[in-house]
PDB file of C-alpha atoms and ligand atoms in Angstrom:
ATOM      1  CA  UNK A   1       0.000   0.000   0.000  1.00  0.00           C
ATOM      2  CA  UNK A   2       0.924   3.634  -0.388  1.00  0.00           C
ATOM      3  CA  UNK A   3       2.031   4.291   3.172  1.00  0.00           C
ATOM      4  CA  UNK A   4       4.412   1.334   3.174  1.00  0.00           C
ATOM      5  CA  UNK A   5       5.767   2.425  -0.164  1.00  0.00           C
ATOM      6  CA  UNK A   6       6.465   5.893   1.149  1.00  0.00           C
ATOM      7  CA  UNK A   7       8.200   4.552   4.227  1.00  0.00           C
ATOM      8  CA  UNK A   8      10.341   2.305   2.091  1.00  0.00           C
ATOM      9  CA  UNK A   9      11.235   5.173  -0.215  1.00  0.00           C
ATOM     10  CA  UNK A  10      12.152   7.412   2.718  1.00  0.00           C
ATOM     11  CA  UNK A  11      14.336   4.670   4.144  1.00  0.00           C
ATOM     12  CA  UNK A  12      16.126   4.188   0.835  1.00  0.00           C
ATOM     13  CA  UNK A  13      16.649   7.909   0.486  1.00  0.00           C
ATOM     14  CA  UNK A  14      17.996   8.099   4.035  1.00  0.00           C
ATOM     15  CA  UNK A  15      20.436   5.265   3.365  1.00  0.00           C
ATOM     16  CA  UNK A  16      21.672   6.905   0.187  1.00  0.00           C
ATOM     17  CA  UNK A  17      22.177  10.336   1.753  1.00  0.00           C
ATOM     18  CA  UNK A  18      23.702   8.971   4.973  1.00  0.00           C
ATOM     19  CA  UNK A  19      27.007   7.841   3.517  1.00  0.00           C
ATOM     20  CA  UNK A  20      28.090  11.101   1.857  1.00  0.00           C
ATOM     21  CA  UNK A  21      26.829  13.013   4.916  1.00  0.00           C
ATOM     22  CA  UNK A  22      30.021  12.300   6.860  1.00  0.00           C
ATOM     23  CA  UNK A  23      32.374  13.743   4.247  1.00  0.00           C
ATOM     24  CA  UNK A  24      29.940  16.618   3.730  1.00  0.00           C
ATOM     25  CA  UNK A  25      30.307  17.506   7.381  1.00  0.00           C
ATOM     26  CA  UNK A  26      26.608  17.218   8.154  1.00  0.00           C
ATOM     27  CA  UNK A  27      26.963  15.609  11.590  1.00  0.00           C
ATOM     28  CA  UNK A  28      27.346  17.508  14.826  1.00  0.00           C
ATOM     29  CA  UNK A  29      27.438  16.757  18.514  1.00  0.00           C
ATOM     30  CA  UNK A  30      25.124  18.091  21.173  1.00  0.00           C
ATOM     31  CA  UNK A  31      26.046  17.835  24.836  1.00  0.00           C
ATOM     32  CA  UNK A  32      23.627  17.181  27.681  1.00  0.00           C
ATOM     33  CA  UNK A  33      24.953  18.099  31.126  1.00  0.00           C
ATOM     34  CA  UNK A  34      24.994  15.636  33.996  1.00  0.00           C
ATOM     35  CA  UNK A  35      24.768  16.927  37.557  1.00  0.00           C
ATOM     36  CA  UNK A  36      25.894  15.706  40.947  1.00  0.00           C
ATOM     37  CA  UNK A  37      22.708  15.090  42.880  1.00  0.00           C
ATOM     38  CA  UNK A  38      24.330  16.234  46.138  1.00  0.00           C
ATOM     39  CA  UNK A  39      24.937  19.854  45.070  1.00  0.00           C
ATOM     40  CA  UNK A  40      23.345  20.136  41.603  1.00  0.00           C
ATOM     41  CA  UNK A  41      26.696  21.098  40.063  1.00  0.00           C
ATOM     42  CA  UNK A  42      27.675  19.966  36.584  1.00  0.00           C
ATOM     43  CA  UNK A  43      29.904  16.871  36.692  1.00  0.00           C
ATOM     44  CA  UNK A  44      30.059  16.178  32.979  1.00  0.00           C
ATOM     45  CA  UNK A  45      28.250  15.798  29.679  1.00  0.00           C
ATOM     46  CA  UNK A  46      26.851  13.093  27.436  1.00  0.00           C
ATOM     47  CA  UNK A  47      27.721  13.587  23.762  1.00  0.00           C
ATOM     48  CA  UNK A  48      24.691  13.001  21.517  1.00  0.00           C
ATOM     49  CA  UNK A  49      25.028  13.013  17.748  1.00  0.00           C
ATOM     50  CA  UNK A  50      22.731  14.935  15.375  1.00  0.00           C
ATOM     51  CA  UNK A  51      22.475  14.912  11.590  1.00  0.00           C
ATOM     52  CA  UNK A  52      21.851  18.248   9.935  1.00  0.00           C
ATOM     53  CA  UNK A  53      20.849  16.918   6.557  1.00  0.00           C
ATOM     54  CA  UNK A  54      20.549  19.294   3.635  1.00  0.00           C
ATOM     55  CA  UNK A  55      17.733  17.126   2.330  1.00  0.00           C
ATOM     56  CA  UNK A  56      15.837  16.248   5.552  1.00  0.00           C
ATOM     57  CA  UNK A  57      16.726  18.974   8.043  1.00  0.00           C
ATOM     58  CA  UNK A  58      17.793  18.188  11.616  1.00  0.00           C
ATOM     59  CA  UNK A  59      17.458  14.467  12.341  1.00  0.00           C
ATOM     60  CA  UNK A  60      17.578  12.737  15.748  1.00  0.00           C
ATOM     61  CA  UNK A  61      19.774   9.650  16.139  1.00  0.00           C
ATOM     62  CA  UNK A  62      16.844   7.194  16.215  1.00  0.00           C
ATOM     63  CA  UNK A  63      16.320   8.077  12.540  1.00  0.00           C
ATOM     64  CA  UNK A  64      19.825   7.230  11.385  1.00  0.00           C
ATOM     65  CA  UNK A  65      21.908   5.326  13.975  1.00  0.00           C
ATOM     66  CA  UNK A  66      20.183   1.974  13.211  1.00  0.00           C
ATOM     67  CA  UNK A  67      20.796   2.544   9.477  1.00  0.00           C
ATOM     68  CA  UNK A  68      24.412   3.528  10.171  1.00  0.00           C
ATOM     69  CA  UNK A  69      24.810   0.307  12.141  1.00  0.00           C
ATOM     70  CA  UNK A  70      23.352  -1.855   9.371  1.00  0.00           C
ATOM     71  CA  UNK A  71      25.581  -0.257   6.755  1.00  0.00           C
ATOM     72  CA  UNK A  72      28.651  -0.250   9.069  1.00  0.00           C
ATOM     73  CA  UNK A  73      28.968   3.487   8.531  1.00  0.00           C
ATOM     74  CA  UNK A  74      28.760   3.678  12.333  1.00  0.00           C
ATOM     75  CA  UNK A  75      32.413   2.577  12.463  1.00  0.00           C
ATOM     76  CA  UNK A  76      33.737   5.674  10.680  1.00  0.00           C
ATOM     77  CA  UNK A  77      30.962   7.901  12.076  1.00  0.00           C
ATOM     78  CA  UNK A  78      31.783   6.559  15.537  1.00  0.00           C
ATOM     79  CA  UNK A  79      35.437   7.572  15.214  1.00  0.00           C
ATOM     80  CA  UNK A  80      34.372  10.997  13.996  1.00  0.00           C
ATOM     81  CA  UNK A  81      32.066  11.348  17.033  1.00  0.00           C
ATOM     82  CA  UNK A  82      34.896  10.276  19.328  1.00  0.00           C
ATOM     83  CA  UNK A  83      37.288  12.762  17.782  1.00  0.00           C
ATOM     84  CA  UNK A  84      34.781  15.596  18.238  1.00  0.00           C
ATOM     85  CA  UNK A  85      34.188  14.561  21.852  1.00  0.00           C
ATOM     86  CA  UNK A  86      37.960  14.427  22.447  1.00  0.00           C
ATOM     87  CA  UNK A  87      38.338  17.970  21.075  1.00  0.00           C
ATOM     88  CA  UNK A  88      35.605  19.036  23.492  1.00  0.00           C
ATOM     89  CA  UNK A  89      37.428  17.370  26.410  1.00  0.00           C
ATOM     90  CA  UNK A  90      40.610  19.118  25.316  1.00  0.00           C
ATOM     91  CA  UNK A  91      38.804  22.462  25.319  1.00  0.00           C
ATOM     92  CA  UNK A  92      37.321  21.808  28.776  1.00  0.00           C
ATOM     93  CA  UNK A  93      40.746  20.983  30.177  1.00  0.00           C
ATOM     94  CA  UNK A  94      42.319  24.046  28.561  1.00  0.00           C
ATOM     95  CA  UNK A  95      39.664  26.214  30.184  1.00  0.00           C
ATOM     96  CA  UNK A  96      40.486  24.706  33.549  1.00  0.00           C
ATOM     97  CA  UNK A  97      37.629  22.234  33.876  1.00  0.00           C
ATOM     98  CA  UNK A  98      39.804  19.164  34.042  1.00  0.00           C
ATOM     99  CA  UNK A  99      37.522  17.278  36.418  1.00  0.00           C
ATOM    100  CA  UNK A 100      34.567  17.010  34.035  1.00  0.00           C
ATOM    101  CA  UNK A 101      33.590  13.678  32.517  1.00  0.00           C
ATOM    102  CA  UNK A 102      32.432  13.316  28.911  1.00  0.00           C
ATOM    103  CA  UNK A 103      30.349  10.258  28.014  1.00  0.00           C
ATOM    104  CA  UNK A 104      30.377   8.881  24.494  1.00  0.00           C
ATOM    105  CA  UNK A 105      27.839   6.355  23.215  1.00  0.00           C
ATOM    106  CA  UNK A 106      29.378   3.338  21.531  1.00  0.00           C
ATOM    107  CA  UNK A 107      27.508   0.938  19.303  1.00  0.00           C
ATOM    108  CA  UNK A 108      28.282  -2.754  19.533  1.00  0.00           C
ATOM    109  CA  UNK A 109      29.196  -2.710  15.810  1.00  0.00           C
ATOM    110  CA  UNK A 110      32.115  -0.454  16.793  1.00  0.00           C
ATOM    111  CA  UNK A 111      33.123  -2.580  19.768  1.00  0.00           C
ATOM    112  CA  UNK A 112      33.375  -5.801  17.759  1.00  0.00           C
ATOM    113  CA  UNK A 113      36.011  -4.247  15.473  1.00  0.00           C
ATOM    114  CA  UNK A 114      39.231  -6.053  16.340  1.00  0.00           C
ATOM    115  CA  UNK A 115      41.317  -2.885  16.416  1.00  0.00           C
ATOM    116  CA  UNK A 116      38.782  -0.774  18.332  1.00  0.00           C
ATOM    117  CA  UNK A 117      40.702  -0.451  21.612  1.00  0.00           C
ATOM    118  CA  UNK A 118      44.006   0.176  19.829  1.00  0.00           C
ATOM    119  CA  UNK A 119      42.516   2.889  17.654  1.00  0.00           C
ATOM    120  CA  UNK A 120      40.850   4.586  20.621  1.00  0.00           C
ATOM    121  CA  UNK A 121      44.084   4.557  22.628  1.00  0.00           C
ATOM    122  CA  UNK A 122      45.996   6.107  19.722  1.00  0.00           C
ATOM    123  CA  UNK A 123      43.352   8.776  19.375  1.00  0.00           C
ATOM    124  CA  UNK A 124      43.451   9.491  23.118  1.00  0.00           C
ATOM    125  CA  UNK A 125      47.194   9.960  22.849  1.00  0.00           C
ATOM    126  CA  UNK A 126      46.860  12.238  19.839  1.00  0.00           C
ATOM    127  CA  UNK A 127      44.453  14.514  21.711  1.00  0.00           C
ATOM    128  CA  UNK A 128      46.210  14.121  25.033  1.00  0.00           C
ATOM    129  CA  UNK A 129      43.057  12.743  26.664  1.00  0.00           C
ATOM    130  CA  UNK A 130      43.393  11.384  30.152  1.00  0.00           C
ATOM    131  CA  UNK A 131      41.078   8.435  30.870  1.00  0.00           C
ATOM    132  CA  UNK A 132      39.497  10.061  33.913  1.00  0.00           C
ATOM    133  CA  UNK A 133      37.730  12.524  31.595  1.00  0.00           C
ATOM    134  CA  UNK A 134      36.165   9.800  29.470  1.00  0.00           C
ATOM    135  CA  UNK A 135      33.344   7.310  29.840  1.00  0.00           C
ATOM    136  CA  UNK A 136      31.954   5.041  27.135  1.00  0.00           C
ATOM    137  CA  UNK A 137      28.280   4.098  27.228  1.00  0.00           C
ATOM    138  CA  UNK A 138      27.177   0.752  25.884  1.00  0.00           C
ATOM    139  CA  UNK A 139      23.598  -0.470  26.116  1.00  0.00           C
ATOM    140  CA  UNK A 140      22.713  -3.378  28.311  1.00  0.00           C
ATOM    141  CA  UNK A 141      21.173  -5.330  25.424  1.00  0.00           C
ATOM    142  CA  UNK A 142      24.237  -4.811  23.202  1.00  0.00           C
ATOM    143  CA  UNK A 143      26.530  -5.941  25.994  1.00  0.00           C
ATOM    144  CA  UNK A 144      24.495  -9.111  26.592  1.00  0.00           C
ATOM    145  CA  UNK A 145      24.210  -9.965  22.914  1.00  0.00           C
ATOM    146  CA  UNK A 146      27.877  -9.862  22.080  1.00  0.00           C
ATOM    147  CA  UNK A 147      29.594 -10.353  25.381  1.00  0.00           C
ATOM    148  CA  UNK A 148      32.429 -12.514  24.070  1.00  0.00           C
ATOM    149  CA  UNK A 149      33.364 -10.446  21.053  1.00  0.00           C
ATOM    150  CA  UNK A 150      33.345  -7.106  22.862  1.00  0.00           C
ATOM    151  CA  UNK A 151      35.001  -8.144  26.087  1.00  0.00           C
ATOM    152  CA  UNK A 152      38.593  -8.028  24.816  1.00  0.00           C
ATOM    153  CA  UNK A 153      38.234  -4.427  23.685  1.00  0.00           C
ATOM    154  CA  UNK A 154      36.532  -3.385  26.908  1.00  0.00           C
ATOM    155  CA  UNK A 155      39.144  -5.047  29.105  1.00  0.00           C
ATOM    156  CA  UNK A 156      42.006  -3.476  27.113  1.00  0.00           C
ATOM    157  CA  UNK A 157      40.529  -0.011  27.578  1.00  0.00           C
ATOM    158  CA  UNK A 158      39.554  -0.636  31.202  1.00  0.00           C
ATOM    159  CA  UNK A 159      43.146  -1.578  31.951  1.00  0.00           C
ATOM    160  CA  UNK A 160      44.168   1.867  30.695  1.00  0.00           C
ATOM    161  CA  UNK A 161      41.669   3.486  33.052  1.00  0.00           C
ATOM    162  CA  UNK A 162      38.865   4.208  30.582  1.00  0.00           C
ATOM    163  CA  UNK A 163      35.452   4.038  32.231  1.00  0.00           C
ATOM    164  CA  UNK A 164      32.419   2.116  30.970  1.00  0.00           C
ATOM    165  CA  UNK A 165      28.755   2.709  31.701  1.00  0.00           C
ATOM    166  CA  UNK A 166      25.940   0.248  31.180  1.00  0.00           C
ATOM    167  CA  UNK A 167      23.288   2.294  29.347  1.00  0.00           C
ATOM    168  CA  UNK A 168      19.498   1.799  29.428  1.00  0.00           C
ATOM    169  CA  UNK A 169      19.876  -0.463  32.439  1.00  0.00           C
ATOM    170  CA  UNK A 170      16.746  -2.436  33.219  1.00  0.00           C
ATOM    171  CA  UNK A 171      15.542  -2.789  29.633  1.00  0.00           C
ATOM    172  CA  UNK A 172      17.796  -5.696  28.642  1.00  0.00           C
ATOM    173  CA  UNK A 173      18.023  -9.191  29.957  1.00  0.00           C
ATOM    174  CA  UNK A 174      20.928  -9.144  32.353  1.00  0.00           C
ATOM    175  CA  UNK A 175      20.171 -10.619  35.718  1.00  0.00           C
ATOM    176  CA  UNK A 176      21.291  -8.696  38.759  1.00  0.00           C
ATOM    177  CA  UNK A 177      23.637 -11.573  39.394  1.00  0.00           C
ATOM    178  CA  UNK A 178      25.411 -10.892  36.130  1.00  0.00           C
ATOM    179  CA  UNK A 179      26.031  -7.297  37.127  1.00  0.00           C
ATOM    180  CA  UNK A 180      28.862  -8.265  39.443  1.00  0.00           C
ATOM    181  CA  UNK A 181      30.771  -9.826  36.569  1.00  0.00           C
ATOM    182  CA  UNK A 182      30.490  -7.048  34.020  1.00  0.00           C
ATOM    183  CA  UNK A 183      33.559  -4.816  33.607  1.00  0.00           C
ATOM    184  CA  UNK A 184      31.649  -1.591  34.217  1.00  0.00           C
ATOM    185  CA  UNK A 185      32.048   1.457  36.450  1.00  0.00           C
ATOM    186  CA  UNK A 186      28.667   3.054  36.020  1.00  0.00           C
ATOM    187  CA  UNK A 187      25.036   2.037  35.888  1.00  0.00           C
ATOM    188  CA  UNK A 188      22.746   4.238  33.870  1.00  0.00           C
ATOM    189  CA  UNK A 189      19.177   3.614  34.958  1.00  0.00           C
ATOM    190  CA  UNK A 190      16.766   3.722  32.057  1.00  0.00           C
ATOM    191  CA  UNK A 191      14.244   6.542  31.809  1.00  0.00           C
ATOM    192  CA  UNK A 192      11.338   4.103  32.126  1.00  0.00           C
ATOM    193  CA  UNK A 193      12.327   3.496  35.768  1.00  0.00           C
ATOM    194  CA  UNK A 194      12.614   7.218  36.394  1.00  0.00           C
ATOM    195  CA  UNK A 195       9.143   7.725  34.895  1.00  0.00           C
ATOM    196  CA  UNK A 196       7.763   5.253  37.437  1.00  0.00           C
ATOM    197  CA  UNK A 197       8.791   7.404  40.385  1.00  0.00           C
ATOM    198  CA  UNK A 198       5.814   8.839  42.155  1.00  0.00           C
ATOM    199  CA  UNK A 199       3.313   6.692  40.297  1.00  0.00           C
ATOM    200  CA  UNK A 200       2.724   3.358  42.011  1.00  0.00           C
ATOM    201  CA  UNK A 201       4.507   2.941  45.308  1.00  0.00           C
ATOM    202  CA  UNK A 202       5.710  -0.544  44.331  1.00  0.00           C
ATOM    203  CA  UNK A 203       7.236   0.782  41.118  1.00  0.00           C
ATOM    204  CA  UNK A 204       9.204   3.527  42.865  1.00  0.00           C
ATOM    205  CA  UNK A 205      10.518   0.847  45.210  1.00  0.00           C
ATOM    206  CA  UNK A 206      12.048  -1.036  42.291  1.00  0.00           C
ATOM    207  CA  UNK A 207      13.811   2.098  41.054  1.00  0.00           C
ATOM    208  CA  UNK A 208      15.094   2.887  44.532  1.00  0.00           C
ATOM    209  CA  UNK A 209      16.288  -0.672  45.005  1.00  0.00           C
ATOM    210  CA  UNK A 210      18.249  -0.645  41.740  1.00  0.00           C
ATOM    211  CA  UNK A 211      20.069   2.472  42.972  1.00  0.00           C
ATOM    212  CA  UNK A 212      20.854   0.783  46.284  1.00  0.00           C
ATOM    213  CA  UNK A 213      22.077  -2.463  44.758  1.00  0.00           C
ATOM    214  CA  UNK A 214      24.234  -0.614  42.230  1.00  0.00           C
ATOM    215  CA  UNK A 215      25.780   1.472  44.986  1.00  0.00           C
ATOM    216  CA  UNK A 216      26.490  -1.581  47.104  1.00  0.00           C
ATOM    217  CA  UNK A 217      28.315  -3.064  44.116  1.00  0.00           C
ATOM    218  CA  UNK A 218      30.499   0.048  44.103  1.00  0.00           C
ATOM    219  CA  UNK A 219      29.087   1.447  40.867  1.00  0.00           C
ATOM    220  CA  UNK A 220      28.460   5.075  40.073  1.00  0.00           C
ATOM    221  CA  UNK A 221      24.725   5.520  39.423  1.00  0.00           C
ATOM    222  CA  UNK A 222      23.195   7.838  36.840  1.00  0.00           C
ATOM    223  CA  UNK A 223      19.484   8.408  36.348  1.00  0.00           C
ATOM    224  CA  UNK A 224      18.542   9.587  32.871  1.00  0.00           C
ATOM    225  CA  UNK A 225      15.442  11.332  31.643  1.00  0.00           C
ATOM    226  CA  UNK A 226      14.777  13.123  34.926  1.00  0.00           C
ATOM    227  CA  UNK A 227      12.027  15.653  34.214  1.00  0.00           C
ATOM    228  CA  UNK A 228      10.388  16.559  37.542  1.00  0.00           C
ATOM    229  CA  UNK A 229      11.417  17.802  40.976  1.00  0.00           C
ATOM    230  CA  UNK A 230       9.645  14.816  42.494  1.00  0.00           C
ATOM    231  CA  UNK A 231      11.833  12.424  40.499  1.00  0.00           C
ATOM    232  CA  UNK A 232      14.971  14.387  41.398  1.00  0.00           C
ATOM    233  CA  UNK A 233      14.153  14.486  45.108  1.00  0.00           C
ATOM    234  CA  UNK A 234      13.423  10.778  45.260  1.00  0.00           C
ATOM    235  CA  UNK A 235      16.647   9.871  43.439  1.00  0.00           C
ATOM    236  CA  UNK A 236      18.746  12.257  45.540  1.00  0.00           C
ATOM    237  CA  UNK A 237      17.267  10.765  48.699  1.00  0.00           C
ATOM    238  CA  UNK A 238      18.276   7.308  47.456  1.00  0.00           C
ATOM    239  CA  UNK A 239      21.814   8.639  46.858  1.00  0.00           C
ATOM    240  CA  UNK A 240      21.708   8.251  43.104  1.00  0.00           C
ATOM    241  CA  UNK A 241      25.014  10.037  42.359  1.00  0.00           C
ATOM    242  CA  UNK A 242      24.364  11.618  38.983  1.00  0.00           C
ATOM    243  CA  UNK A 243      21.281  13.134  37.380  1.00  0.00           C
ATOM    244  CA  UNK A 244      20.637  13.872  33.718  1.00  0.00           C
ATOM    245  CA  UNK A 245      17.433  15.125  32.162  1.00  0.00           C
ATOM    246  CA  UNK A 246      15.291  17.923  30.820  1.00  0.00           C
ATOM    247  CA  UNK A 247      14.652  19.113  34.416  1.00  0.00           C
ATOM    248  CA  UNK A 248      18.142  20.630  34.269  1.00  0.00           C
ATOM    249  CA  UNK A 249      18.916  20.920  30.571  1.00  0.00           C
ATOM    250  CA  UNK A 250      18.229  19.440  27.157  1.00  0.00           C
ATOM    251  CA  UNK A 251      21.180  18.450  24.979  1.00  0.00           C
ATOM    252  CA  UNK A 252      22.712  21.689  23.669  1.00  0.00           C
ATOM    253  CA  UNK A 253      25.375  22.729  21.129  1.00  0.00           C
ATOM    254  CA  UNK A 254      28.957  23.032  22.356  1.00  0.00           C
ATOM    255  CA  UNK A 255      29.007  26.811  22.886  1.00  0.00           C
ATOM    256  CA  UNK A 256      25.883  26.607  25.048  1.00  0.00           C
ATOM    257  CA  UNK A 257      27.385  23.714  26.991  1.00  0.00           C
ATOM    258  CA  UNK A 258      30.406  25.881  27.763  1.00  0.00           C
ATOM    259  CA  UNK A 259      28.114  28.692  28.861  1.00  0.00           C
ATOM    260  CA  UNK A 260      26.258  26.326  31.208  1.00  0.00           C
ATOM    261  CA  UNK A 261      29.543  25.520  32.934  1.00  0.00           C
ATOM    262  CA  UNK A 262      30.405  29.186  33.349  1.00  0.00           C
ATOM    263  CA  UNK A 263      26.969  29.949  34.813  1.00  0.00           C
ATOM    264  CA  UNK A 264      27.284  26.924  37.050  1.00  0.00           C
ATOM    265  CA  UNK A 265      30.254  28.558  38.699  1.00  0.00           C
ATOM    266  CA  UNK A 266      32.073  25.310  39.319  1.00  0.00           C
ATOM    267  CA  UNK A 267      35.577  25.851  40.507  1.00  0.00           C
ATOM    268  CA  UNK A 268      37.996  25.850  37.600  1.00  0.00           C
ATOM    269  CA  UNK A 269      41.471  24.641  38.397  1.00  0.00           C
TER     270      UNK A 269
HETATM  271  P1  LIG B   1      20.512   7.385  25.021  1.00  0.00           P
HETATM  272  O1  LIG B   1      21.980   7.081  25.016  1.00  0.00           O
HETATM  273  O2  LIG B   1      19.676   6.669  26.013  1.00  0.00           O
HETATM  274  O3  LIG B   1      20.424   8.955  25.175  1.00  0.00           O
HETATM  275  C1  LIG B   1      19.479   9.609  25.951  1.00  0.00           C
HETATM  276  C2  LIG B   1      18.372  10.172  25.106  1.00  0.00           C
HETATM  277  O4  LIG B   1      17.351  10.659  25.952  1.00  0.00           O
HETATM  278  C3  LIG B   1      18.806  11.349  24.242  1.00  0.00           C
HETATM  279  O5  LIG B   1      18.052  11.288  23.035  1.00  0.00           O
HETATM  280  C4  LIG B   1      18.366  12.536  25.078  1.00  0.00           C
HETATM  281  O6  LIG B   1      18.113  13.698  24.328  1.00  0.00           O
HETATM  282  C5  LIG B   1      17.099  12.013  25.681  1.00  0.00           C
HETATM  283  N1  LIG B   1      16.777  12.666  26.956  1.00  0.00           N
HETATM  284  C6  LIG B   1      17.628  13.156  27.870  1.00  0.00           C
HETATM  285  N2  LIG B   1      16.977  13.660  28.929  1.00  0.00           N
HETATM  286  C7  LIG B   1      15.663  13.474  28.682  1.00  0.00           C
HETATM  287  C8  LIG B   1      14.460  13.800  29.411  1.00  0.00           C
HETATM  288  O7  LIG B   1      14.485  14.346  30.517  1.00  0.00           O
HETATM  289  N3  LIG B   1      13.282  13.460  28.829  1.00  0.00           N
HETATM  290  C9  LIG B   1      13.207  12.847  27.610  1.00  0.00           C
HETATM  291  N4  LIG B   1      12.006  12.563  27.117  1.00  0.00           N
HETATM  292  N5  LIG B   1      14.311  12.532  26.903  1.00  0.00           N
HETATM  293  C10 LIG B   1      15.537  12.838  27.432  1.00  0.00           C
HETATM  294  P2  LIG B   1      18.747  11.388  21.622  1.00  0.00           P
HETATM  295  O8  LIG B   1      19.820  12.428  21.645  1.00  0.00           O
HETATM  296  O9  LIG B   1      17.650  11.532  20.631  1.00  0.00           O
HETATM  297  O10 LIG B   1      19.447   9.990  21.462  1.00  0.00           O
HETATM  298  C11 LIG B   1      18.713   8.819  21.300  1.00  0.00           C
HETATM  299  C12 LIG B   1      19.595   7.616  21.280  1.00  0.00           C
HETATM  300  O11 LIG B   1      20.443   7.587  20.122  1.00  0.00           O
HETATM  301  C13 LIG B   1      20.566   7.555  22.451  1.00  0.00           C
HETATM  302  O12 LIG B   1      19.879   7.081  23.558  1.00  0.00           O
HETATM  303  C14 LIG B   1      21.623   6.612  21.929  1.00  0.00           C
HETATM  304  O13 LIG B   1      21.219   5.279  22.075  1.00  0.00           O
HETATM  305  C15 LIG B   1      21.652   6.959  20.451  1.00  0.00           C
HETATM  306  N6  LIG B   1      22.795   7.871  20.211  1.00  0.00           N
HETATM  307  C16 LIG B   1      22.851   9.208  20.383  1.00  0.00           C
HETATM  308  N7  LIG B   1      24.086   9.669  20.089  1.00  0.00           N
HETATM  309  C17 LIG B   1      24.828   8.580  19.729  1.00  0.00           C
HETATM  310  C18 LIG B   1      26.182   8.399  19.328  1.00  0.00           C
HETATM  311  O14 LIG B   1      26.994   9.348  19.273  1.00  0.00           O
HETATM  312  N8  LIG B   1      26.574   7.131  19.034  1.00  0.00           N
HETATM  313  C19 LIG B   1      25.721   6.065  19.122  1.00  0.00           C
HETATM  314  N9  LIG B   1      26.182   4.842  18.816  1.00  0.00           N
HETATM  315  N10 LIG B   1      24.451   6.193  19.507  1.00  0.00           N
HETATM  316  C20 LIG B   1      23.995   7.443  19.813  1.00  0.00           C
HETATM  317 CA1  LIG B   2      23.578   6.986  26.356  1.00  0.00          CA
HETATM  318 CA1  LIG B   3      20.098   5.580  27.841  1.00  0.00          CA
END
């Protein structure tokens, strides 16, 4: 039928315009600040890619990341994203904000590349990036799916001090038992659990318990998609370390991110 035809056509057009988009410089990074729950100061940023397509306008990652993964373009796009994020880290350090953490999303298609860790380490050296400023985010489902093939790369980077966060936690299939064996530093609680806060009492309890278990395992805990004061207060009370969400700020372009830090008045070294 016509609707399916149109969707198919749009998909084909997207695929065809996606590849040249990288060399045409149509991608850009937005940064969403993350805050310490204890004092509401900025502790870092998550880098989120956008595609400013001449043909389609501004596109969110859901529209093109899956296509980039299928076509393997995510490998080269992923290195471009990393390089941009590294330049941002460099800028932060130069301006005296050397304690901030920048999180970069990594697709499993990138992580299964044999030379992934080696390439990242070379790039870190080239941009003089110290591992304490960097955290990679990998989704729980991706981690579970390809555990064996990604583990070598993760362990290599972990040994150099690079941090890993388990993204969208609670939406995949990992048992809590498994959590103790994963080489991660940070647990990023999925927005769906944050949305449950304040609704049914039993559902808030689950969210609170995930925070507590994660903390007892020595992990840093981030809640994402925090939109209300009620959600923030509950998470802060449960000692969820880090908060990210529209309540504080949407993802913003780099210059606005820098302005947020200045306004935030965090001590620069
Ligand atoms: P994610 O890693 O879970 O990123 C969080 C998403 O939630 C972002 O959407 C962000 O804008 C949105 N968000 C943050 N706070 C709130 C909130 O309070 N309320 C609501 N409703 N949404 C909030 P975005 O930027 O559209 O990214 C979507 C997904 O695309 C990301 O989910 C991630 O899986 C993927 N992605 C984004 N950038 C990259 C990238 O550079 N590389 C890879 N491989 N994937 C990326
Ligand atoms: Ca993420
Ligand atoms: Ca997430």
